[in-house]
PDB file of C-alpha atoms in Angstrom:
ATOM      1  CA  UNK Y  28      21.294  18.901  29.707  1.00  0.00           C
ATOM      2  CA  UNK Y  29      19.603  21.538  27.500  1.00  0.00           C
ATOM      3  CA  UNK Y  30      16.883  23.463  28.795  1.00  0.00           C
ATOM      4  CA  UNK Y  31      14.802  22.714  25.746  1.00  0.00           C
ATOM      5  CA  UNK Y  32      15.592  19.250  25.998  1.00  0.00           C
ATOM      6  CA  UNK Y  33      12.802  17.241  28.433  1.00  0.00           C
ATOM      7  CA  UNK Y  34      11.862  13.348  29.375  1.00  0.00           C
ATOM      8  CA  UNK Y  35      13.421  10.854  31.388  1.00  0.00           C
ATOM      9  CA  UNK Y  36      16.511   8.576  30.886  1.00  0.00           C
ATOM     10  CA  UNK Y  37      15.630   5.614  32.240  1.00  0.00           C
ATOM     11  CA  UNK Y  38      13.889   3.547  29.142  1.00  0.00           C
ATOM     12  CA  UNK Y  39      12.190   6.321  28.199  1.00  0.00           C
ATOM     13  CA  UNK Y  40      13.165   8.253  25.054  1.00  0.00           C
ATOM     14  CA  UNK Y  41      14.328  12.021  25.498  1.00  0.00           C
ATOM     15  CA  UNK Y  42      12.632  14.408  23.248  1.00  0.00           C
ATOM     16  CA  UNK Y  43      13.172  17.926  22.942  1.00  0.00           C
ATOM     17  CA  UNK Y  44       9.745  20.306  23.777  1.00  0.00           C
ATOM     18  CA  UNK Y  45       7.852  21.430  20.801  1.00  0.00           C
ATOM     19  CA  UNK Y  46       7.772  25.415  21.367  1.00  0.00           C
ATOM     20  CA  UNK Y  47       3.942  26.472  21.807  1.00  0.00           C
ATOM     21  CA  UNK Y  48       4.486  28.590  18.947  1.00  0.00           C
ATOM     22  CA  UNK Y  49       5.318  25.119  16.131  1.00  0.00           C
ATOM     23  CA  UNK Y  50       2.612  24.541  14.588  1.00  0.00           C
ATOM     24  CA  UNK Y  51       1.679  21.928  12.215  1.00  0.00           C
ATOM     25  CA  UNK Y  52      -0.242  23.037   8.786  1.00  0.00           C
ATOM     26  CA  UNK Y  53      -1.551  21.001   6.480  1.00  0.00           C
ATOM     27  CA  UNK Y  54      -1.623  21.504   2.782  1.00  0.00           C
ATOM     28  CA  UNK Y  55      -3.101  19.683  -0.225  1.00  0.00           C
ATOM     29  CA  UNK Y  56      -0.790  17.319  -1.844  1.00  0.00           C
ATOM     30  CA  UNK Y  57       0.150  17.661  -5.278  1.00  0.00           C
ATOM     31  CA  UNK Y  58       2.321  15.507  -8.407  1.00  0.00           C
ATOM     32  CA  UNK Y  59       4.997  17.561  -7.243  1.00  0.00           C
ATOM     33  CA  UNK Y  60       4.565  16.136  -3.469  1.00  0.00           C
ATOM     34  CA  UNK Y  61       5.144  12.137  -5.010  1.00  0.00           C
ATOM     35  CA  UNK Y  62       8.726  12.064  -4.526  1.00  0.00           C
ATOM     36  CA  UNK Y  63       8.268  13.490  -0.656  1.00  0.00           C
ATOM     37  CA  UNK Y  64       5.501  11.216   0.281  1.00  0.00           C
ATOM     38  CA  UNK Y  65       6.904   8.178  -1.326  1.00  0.00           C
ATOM     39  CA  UNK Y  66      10.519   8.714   0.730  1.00  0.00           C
ATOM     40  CA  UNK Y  67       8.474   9.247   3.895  1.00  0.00           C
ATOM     41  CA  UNK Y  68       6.397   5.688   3.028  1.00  0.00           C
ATOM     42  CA  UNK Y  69       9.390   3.978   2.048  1.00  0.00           C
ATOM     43  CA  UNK Y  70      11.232   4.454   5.158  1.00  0.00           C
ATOM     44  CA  UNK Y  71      12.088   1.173   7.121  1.00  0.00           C
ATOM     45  CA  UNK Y  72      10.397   2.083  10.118  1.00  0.00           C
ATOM     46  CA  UNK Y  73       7.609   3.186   8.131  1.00  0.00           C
ATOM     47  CA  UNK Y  74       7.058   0.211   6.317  1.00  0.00           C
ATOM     48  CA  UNK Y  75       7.235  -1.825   9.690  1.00  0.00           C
ATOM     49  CA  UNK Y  76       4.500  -0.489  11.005  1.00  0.00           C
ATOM     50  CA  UNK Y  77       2.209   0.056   7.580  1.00  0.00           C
ATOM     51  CA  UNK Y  78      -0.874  -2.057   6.887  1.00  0.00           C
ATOM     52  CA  UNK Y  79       1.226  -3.783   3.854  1.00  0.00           C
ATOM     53  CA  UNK Y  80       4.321  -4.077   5.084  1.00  0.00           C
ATOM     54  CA  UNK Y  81       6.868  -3.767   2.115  1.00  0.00           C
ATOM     55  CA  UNK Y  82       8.397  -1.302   0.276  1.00  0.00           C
ATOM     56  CA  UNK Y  83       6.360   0.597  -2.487  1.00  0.00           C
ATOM     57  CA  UNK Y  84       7.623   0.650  -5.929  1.00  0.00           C
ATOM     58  CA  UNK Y  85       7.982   4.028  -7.846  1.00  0.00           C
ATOM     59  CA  UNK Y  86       5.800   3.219 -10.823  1.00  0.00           C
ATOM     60  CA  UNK Y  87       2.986   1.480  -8.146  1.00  0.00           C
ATOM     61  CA  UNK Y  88       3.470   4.758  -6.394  1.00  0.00           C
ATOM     62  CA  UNK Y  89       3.064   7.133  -9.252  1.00  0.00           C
ATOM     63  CA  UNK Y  90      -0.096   5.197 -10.140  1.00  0.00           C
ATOM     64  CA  UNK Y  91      -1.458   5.457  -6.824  1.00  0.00           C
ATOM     65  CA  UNK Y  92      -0.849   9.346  -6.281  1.00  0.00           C
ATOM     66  CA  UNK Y  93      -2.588   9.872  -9.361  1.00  0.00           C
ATOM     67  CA  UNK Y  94      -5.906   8.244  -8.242  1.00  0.00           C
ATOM     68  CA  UNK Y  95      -5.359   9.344  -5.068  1.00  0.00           C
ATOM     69  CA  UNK Y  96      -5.580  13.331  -6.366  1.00  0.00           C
ATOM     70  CA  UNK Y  97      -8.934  12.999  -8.225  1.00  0.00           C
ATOM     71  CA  UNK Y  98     -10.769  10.804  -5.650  1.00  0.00           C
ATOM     72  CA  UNK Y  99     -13.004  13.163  -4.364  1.00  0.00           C
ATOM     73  CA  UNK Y 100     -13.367  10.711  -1.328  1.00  0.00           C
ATOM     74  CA  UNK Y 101     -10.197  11.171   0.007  1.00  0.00           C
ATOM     75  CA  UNK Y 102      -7.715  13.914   1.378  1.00  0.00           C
ATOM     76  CA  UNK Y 103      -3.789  13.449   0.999  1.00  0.00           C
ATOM     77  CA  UNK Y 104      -1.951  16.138   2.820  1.00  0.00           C
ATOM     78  CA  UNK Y 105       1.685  17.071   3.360  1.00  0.00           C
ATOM     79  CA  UNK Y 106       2.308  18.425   6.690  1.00  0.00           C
ATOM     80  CA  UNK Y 107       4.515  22.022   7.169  1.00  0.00           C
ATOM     81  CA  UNK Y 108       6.302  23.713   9.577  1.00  0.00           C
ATOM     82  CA  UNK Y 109       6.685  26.542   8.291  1.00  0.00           C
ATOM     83  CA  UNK Y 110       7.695  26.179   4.814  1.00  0.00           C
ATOM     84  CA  UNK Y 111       9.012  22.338   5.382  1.00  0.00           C
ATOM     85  CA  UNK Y 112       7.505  19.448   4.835  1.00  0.00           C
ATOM     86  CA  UNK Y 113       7.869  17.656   8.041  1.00  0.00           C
ATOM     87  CA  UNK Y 114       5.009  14.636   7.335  1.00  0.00           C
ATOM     88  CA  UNK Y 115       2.299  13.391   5.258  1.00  0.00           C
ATOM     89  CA  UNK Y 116      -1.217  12.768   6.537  1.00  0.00           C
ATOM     90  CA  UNK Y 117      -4.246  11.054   4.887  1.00  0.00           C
ATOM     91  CA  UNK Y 118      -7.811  11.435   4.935  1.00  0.00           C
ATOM     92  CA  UNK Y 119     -10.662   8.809   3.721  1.00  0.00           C
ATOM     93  CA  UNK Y 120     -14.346  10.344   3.814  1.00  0.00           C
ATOM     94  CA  UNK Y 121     -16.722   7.372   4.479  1.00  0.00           C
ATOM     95  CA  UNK Y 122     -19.501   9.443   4.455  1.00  0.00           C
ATOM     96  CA  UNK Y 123     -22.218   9.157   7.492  1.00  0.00           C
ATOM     97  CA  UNK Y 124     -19.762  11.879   8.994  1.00  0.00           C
ATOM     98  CA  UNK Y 125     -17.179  10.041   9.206  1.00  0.00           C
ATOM     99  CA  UNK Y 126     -13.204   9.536   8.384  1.00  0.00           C
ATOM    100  CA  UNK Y 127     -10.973   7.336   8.388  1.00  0.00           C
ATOM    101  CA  UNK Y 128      -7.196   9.119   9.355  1.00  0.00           C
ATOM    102  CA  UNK Y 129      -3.321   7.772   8.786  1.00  0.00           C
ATOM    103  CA  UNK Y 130       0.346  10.045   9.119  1.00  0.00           C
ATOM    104  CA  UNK Y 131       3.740   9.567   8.716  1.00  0.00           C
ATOM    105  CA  UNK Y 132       6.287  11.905  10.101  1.00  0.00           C
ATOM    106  CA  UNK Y 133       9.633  11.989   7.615  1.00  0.00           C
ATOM    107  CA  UNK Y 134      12.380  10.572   9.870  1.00  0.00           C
ATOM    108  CA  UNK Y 135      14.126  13.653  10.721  1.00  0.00           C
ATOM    109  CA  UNK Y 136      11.438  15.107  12.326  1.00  0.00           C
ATOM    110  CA  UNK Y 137       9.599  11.832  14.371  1.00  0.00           C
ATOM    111  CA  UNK Y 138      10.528  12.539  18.289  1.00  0.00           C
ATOM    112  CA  UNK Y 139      10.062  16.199  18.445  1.00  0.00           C
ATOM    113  CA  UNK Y 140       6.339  16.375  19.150  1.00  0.00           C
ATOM    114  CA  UNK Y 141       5.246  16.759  15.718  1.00  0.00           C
ATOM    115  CA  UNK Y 142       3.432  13.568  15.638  1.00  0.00           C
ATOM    116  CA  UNK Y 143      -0.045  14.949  17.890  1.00  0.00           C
ATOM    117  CA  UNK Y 144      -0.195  18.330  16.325  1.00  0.00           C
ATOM    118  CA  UNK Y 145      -0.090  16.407  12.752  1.00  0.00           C
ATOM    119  CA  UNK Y 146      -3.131  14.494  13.824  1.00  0.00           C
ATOM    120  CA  UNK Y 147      -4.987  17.428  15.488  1.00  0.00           C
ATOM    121  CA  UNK Y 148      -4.417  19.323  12.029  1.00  0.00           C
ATOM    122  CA  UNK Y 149      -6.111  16.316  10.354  1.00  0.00           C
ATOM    123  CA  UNK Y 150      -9.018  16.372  13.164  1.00  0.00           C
ATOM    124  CA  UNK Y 151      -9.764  19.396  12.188  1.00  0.00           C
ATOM    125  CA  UNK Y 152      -9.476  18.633   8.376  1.00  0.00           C
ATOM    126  CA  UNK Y 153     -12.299  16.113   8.980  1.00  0.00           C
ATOM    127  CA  UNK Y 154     -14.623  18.123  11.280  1.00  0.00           C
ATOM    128  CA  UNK Y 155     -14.494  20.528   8.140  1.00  0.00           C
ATOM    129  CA  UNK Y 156     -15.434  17.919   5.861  1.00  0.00           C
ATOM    130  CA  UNK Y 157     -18.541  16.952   8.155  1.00  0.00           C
ATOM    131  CA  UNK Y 158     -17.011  13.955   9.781  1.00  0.00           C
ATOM    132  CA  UNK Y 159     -17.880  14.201  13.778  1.00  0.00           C
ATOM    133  CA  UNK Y 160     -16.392  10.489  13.818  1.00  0.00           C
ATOM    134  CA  UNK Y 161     -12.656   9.724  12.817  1.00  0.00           C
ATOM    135  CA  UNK Y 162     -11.161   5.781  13.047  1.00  0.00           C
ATOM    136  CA  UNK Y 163      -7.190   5.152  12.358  1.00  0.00           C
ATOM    137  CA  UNK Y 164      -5.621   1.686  12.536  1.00  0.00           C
ATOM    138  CA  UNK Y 165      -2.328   1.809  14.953  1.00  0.00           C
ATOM    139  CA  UNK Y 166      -0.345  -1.363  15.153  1.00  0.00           C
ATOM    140  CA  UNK Y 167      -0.007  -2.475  18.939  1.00  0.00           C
ATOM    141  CA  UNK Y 168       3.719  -2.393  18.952  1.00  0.00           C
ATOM    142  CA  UNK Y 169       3.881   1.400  17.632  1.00  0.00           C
ATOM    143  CA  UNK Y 170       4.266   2.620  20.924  1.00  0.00           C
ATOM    144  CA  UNK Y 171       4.850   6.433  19.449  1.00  0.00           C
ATOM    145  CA  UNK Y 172       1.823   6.567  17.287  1.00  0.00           C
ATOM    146  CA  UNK Y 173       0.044   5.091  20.108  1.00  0.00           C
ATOM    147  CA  UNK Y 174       0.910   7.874  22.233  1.00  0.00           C
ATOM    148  CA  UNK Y 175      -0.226  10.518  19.589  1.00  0.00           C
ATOM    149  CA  UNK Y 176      -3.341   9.123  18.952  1.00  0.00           C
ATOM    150  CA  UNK Y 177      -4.313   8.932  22.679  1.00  0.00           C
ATOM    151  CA  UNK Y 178      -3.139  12.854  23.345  1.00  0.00           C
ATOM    152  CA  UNK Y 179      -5.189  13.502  20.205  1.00  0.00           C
ATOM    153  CA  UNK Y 180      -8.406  11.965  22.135  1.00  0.00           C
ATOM    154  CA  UNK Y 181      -8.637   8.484  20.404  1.00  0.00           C
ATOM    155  CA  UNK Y 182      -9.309   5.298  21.974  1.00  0.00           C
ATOM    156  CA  UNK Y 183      -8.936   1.547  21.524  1.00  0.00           C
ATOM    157  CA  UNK Y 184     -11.752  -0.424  20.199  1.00  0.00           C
ATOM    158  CA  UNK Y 185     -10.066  -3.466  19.223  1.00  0.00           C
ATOM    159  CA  UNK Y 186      -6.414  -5.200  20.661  1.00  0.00           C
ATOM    160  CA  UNK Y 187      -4.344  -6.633  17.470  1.00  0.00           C
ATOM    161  CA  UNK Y 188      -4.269  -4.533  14.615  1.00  0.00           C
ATOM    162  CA  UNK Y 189      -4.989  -1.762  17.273  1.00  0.00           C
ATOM    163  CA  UNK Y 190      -8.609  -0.270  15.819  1.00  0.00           C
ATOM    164  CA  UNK Y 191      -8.919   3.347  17.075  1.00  0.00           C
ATOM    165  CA  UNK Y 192     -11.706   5.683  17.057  1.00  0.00           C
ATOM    166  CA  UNK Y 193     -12.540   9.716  18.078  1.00  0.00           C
ATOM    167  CA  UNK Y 194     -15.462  11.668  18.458  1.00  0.00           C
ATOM    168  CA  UNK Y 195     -15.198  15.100  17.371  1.00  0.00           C
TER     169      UNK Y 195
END
């Protein structure tokens, strides 16, 4: 086995270590970002485990980024390592200090640790915009995004359409 290759093999999926030095930035989207953030929604795992569960349509999409980029309310990101776009990640400010959070990692890049420095990045994102209280909706069965959102410091405040919360 590789040496930068850790986890178990026994039901448990092996992922290779994020080096200490990855990190996970997070810039503003753009028009230019539609294409990116649209693949990364689209994808079938993706879908399964979105809110509204079916594909989005490029002209519904288009629509949507548009809005999206002059609400003043809210905070669409794509996520970089380095100079790639590994993810997108999503901010709504409710006000009262606080935020309401949501990622995708593009399929390529799920399984490599990505996932819990993508929501620390948007953490901090919100503690700059004066939330001190974040809530993200994780469906029960999303065992990986249920991981990140535990390392990140979340916890469970409701058991079907799995209701998370953090204090920052």
């Amino acid at each position: 086995m590789d040496s930068d290759v850790a986890g178990k093999a026994e039901g448990h999926r092996v992922t290779p270590n994020v080096p200490r030095e990855v990190t996970v930035r997070l810039r503003r989207a753009t028009l230019a970002d539609a294409k990116f953030i649209l693949e990364v929604r689209n994808d079938p795992v993706t879908v399964h485990q979105a809110a509204h569960r079916t594909a989005i349509l490029e002209g519904q999409h288009a629509i949507w980024m548009r809005r999206m980029l002059h609400d003043h309310s809210r905070r669409l990101y794509v996520a970089c390592c380095g100079p790639t776009a590994v993810g997108t990640g999503r901010l709504d400010l409710l006000g009262g200090g606080r935020a309401r959070a949501s990622f995708a990692l593009a399929p390529k890049w799920r399984g490599r640790g990505l996932g819990h420095l993508l929501v620390r990045a948007l953490l901090d994102e919100a503690r700059d915009h004066g939330a001190d209280f974040v809530e993200a909706d994780v469906r029960g069965l999303n065992v990986a995004s249920m991981t990140v959102m535990l390392r990140a410091g979340f916890h469970p405040i409701s058991d079907t359409l799995i209701k998370m919360e953090c204090t920052l």
